[in-house]
Amino acid sequence: MHRVHLTSFGIFVAALLWAVSFAVSPAQSQPARVTLFEGARLITGDGGVIADSAFIVAGNQIREVGRKGEVALPPGAARVDLTGKTVMPALVDAHVHMGYRKRLDFSQNNYTRENLTDILDRFAYYGVAAILEAGTSRSDLAYEMRANPPPGALFRTAGRGFGMPNAGPGGPMRDSAYGVTTEEQARQYVDELAAKKADLVKIWVDDRGGTVEKLKPNLYRAIIDEAHKHAMKVFAHITNLADAKDLLHAGLDGFAHMVRDRDIDDEMLALVKQRPNTFFQQTLWGERLSLYSSKPAWVDEPILRETFSPEEIRLLGESFAKAESPSARAQGATNLRNIAKLRAAGAKFVLGTDTGGVTGGQYFGLGSHIELELLVSRGGLTPMEAILAGTRNAAEVLGLNQLGAIAPGKSADFIVLNANPLDNIANTRRIDRVFQRGVEVPRAALTAKWQAAFRSQGASR
Ligand SMILES: [Zn+2]
């Protein structure tokens, strides 16, 4: 494989190849392109590292993985030297809100195929191979785009989630959830999701500081029971320890946020130990304002300028200057203590950021990486544990068996990094290249497209 130079022609060809790779069916395509990638430190996604690795990609799959010198160059294969680089599996972000955010706008009008496709491209740019829309679908577009994937991250969806009427998600997403008042209704809607083969079921169990009615226990019991009949997992937006414990008693599969009202107690830890497959998302990205007291250095990193407008970066930087209330800060601190407690209990962490939601903002892709950093710097996870949360564990929860690891038979979805994230988790953002289903993501072409859009916006002001 020749290194693609960043001429406009090269960018055009790369973008064309990328688009064509999705348009051509296997039966029509040439024999699979085979490439040997040699010399990288390889983070395999199962907890292991191969210091001086070699791996073969054939078409869209990983064929062989081993040490440099022990994996032979197949006849006719290309060779790519990755000496000095680190390779890790592409990420999976299992808590995202798609299609409401479009640059600085946050509204229902943005739930269009064009905007959803752009968001998937943004995730791909950052090396995110798949996302889960966490219960805020507005139409069947998510299912259609899952069935016929455009380039970009794979779109997985929990369809419409559940709350009491008009009491589910926040902001313009509010009416996307099913509002339920009876168990029969709840079961009927779960059946509807099952018929559409939703990837997970989302429920909101939160009174939003006493402003709305919380989903009633008999209703979430009916939802969980009906979902389990269809072999579907249910995950819950929560804030309170009491709700978390009752949901565990009710058989819940995972949490979309951490307990933030008080410290997790021994009763909850015992429940978690009994049910080691229960998964936990931390959404530290979504709650970042309660965790920082001034603008973090990463706001000035080049990767932001490659993907966001100067205005978006300015607003992000300024957001950290606004003082959060003492109660919000206390919740942030409780959140972090609870991560440490759950980690000590051996709980399963899964990457989820809330990007695209009320607090997540439109920083698609960036949030997934800052989440990993916060899990390490504030949550006390090791870099390897954070990477496993964002690769193996998240892929497993979504049933994406082809993702989450670099091993024979897996999809060739990986990130080539210029520095080692096991030394410093912030290095997951030092991206050299991203491969998706065996094809390099045309990052230069995507940046060029976004930059042109920023310029035309600026000119029209
Ligand atoms: Zn959310």
Short mmCIF file of N, CA and C and ligand atoms in Angstrom, two decimals, residues 95-97 134-136 169 173 202 204 208 235 237 256-257 281 283 353-359, ligand 1:
data_model
loop_
_atom_site.label_atom_id
_atom_site.label_comp_id
_atom_site.label_asym_id
_atom_site.label_seq_id
_atom_site.Cartn_x
_atom_site.Cartn_y
_atom_site.Cartn_z
N HIS A 95 -23.44 5.16 24.33
CA HIS A 95 -24.44 6.10 24.84
C HIS A 95 -24.26 7.44 24.12
N VAL A 96 -25.05 7.61 23.07
CA VAL A 96 -24.95 8.79 22.22
C VAL A 96 -26.36 9.22 21.87
N HIS A 97 -26.57 10.52 21.63
CA HIS A 97 -27.85 11.02 21.12
C HIS A 97 -27.64 11.59 19.74
N ALA A 134 -29.09 6.22 22.29
CA ALA A 134 -29.61 5.79 23.59
C ALA A 134 -31.07 6.19 23.80
N GLY A 135 -31.95 5.69 22.93
CA GLY A 135 -33.38 5.80 23.19
C GLY A 135 -34.07 7.05 22.70
N THR A 136 -33.43 7.80 21.81
CA THR A 136 -34.02 9.07 21.38
C THR A 136 -34.26 9.13 19.86
N PRO A 169 -36.32 11.81 28.15
CA PRO A 169 -35.07 12.56 27.95
C PRO A 169 -35.30 14.06 28.01
N MET A 173 -35.27 16.45 22.92
CA MET A 173 -35.40 15.00 22.76
C MET A 173 -36.61 14.46 23.52
N LYS A 202 -33.98 1.34 26.39
CA LYS A 202 -33.56 2.40 27.30
C LYS A 202 -34.74 2.87 28.13
N TRP A 204 -35.84 5.77 31.35
CA TRP A 204 -35.44 6.91 32.18
C TRP A 204 -36.13 6.79 33.53
N ARG A 208 -35.87 14.29 37.58
CA ARG A 208 -35.28 15.57 37.14
C ARG A 208 -35.42 16.64 38.23
N PHE A 235 -31.26 -0.94 29.68
CA PHE A 235 -30.37 -0.09 30.48
C PHE A 235 -31.09 1.19 30.88
N HIS A 237 -31.29 5.17 32.59
CA HIS A 237 -30.82 6.47 33.07
C HIS A 237 -31.28 6.57 34.53
N ALA A 256 -27.01 3.60 32.36
CA ALA A 256 -26.56 4.62 31.42
C ALA A 256 -25.80 5.74 32.11
N HIS A 257 -25.88 5.79 33.42
CA HIS A 257 -25.14 6.78 34.23
C HIS A 257 -24.81 6.12 35.56
N GLN A 281 -22.14 2.61 32.60
CA GLN A 281 -21.59 3.72 31.84
C GLN A 281 -21.41 4.88 32.79
N THR A 283 -20.52 8.28 31.71
CA THR A 283 -20.86 9.58 31.09
C THR A 283 -20.14 10.76 31.75
N THR A 353 -20.96 8.20 26.65
CA THR A 353 -20.57 9.59 26.85
C THR A 353 -21.71 10.58 26.96
N ASP A 354 -22.88 10.23 26.40
CA ASP A 354 -24.00 11.17 26.30
C ASP A 354 -23.76 12.27 25.26
N THR A 355 -22.78 12.09 24.39
CA THR A 355 -22.53 13.09 23.35
C THR A 355 -23.78 13.25 22.48
N GLY A 356 -24.10 14.51 22.15
CA GLY A 356 -25.28 14.80 21.36
C GLY A 356 -26.48 15.15 22.22
N GLY A 357 -26.41 14.86 23.52
CA GLY A 357 -27.51 15.16 24.43
C GLY A 357 -27.42 16.57 25.00
N VAL A 358 -28.20 16.80 26.06
CA VAL A 358 -28.32 18.15 26.62
C VAL A 358 -26.96 18.64 27.12
N THR A 359 -26.25 17.81 27.87
CA THR A 359 -24.94 18.22 28.38
C THR A 359 -23.79 17.73 27.50
ZN ZN B 1 -28.19 10.17 27.48
#
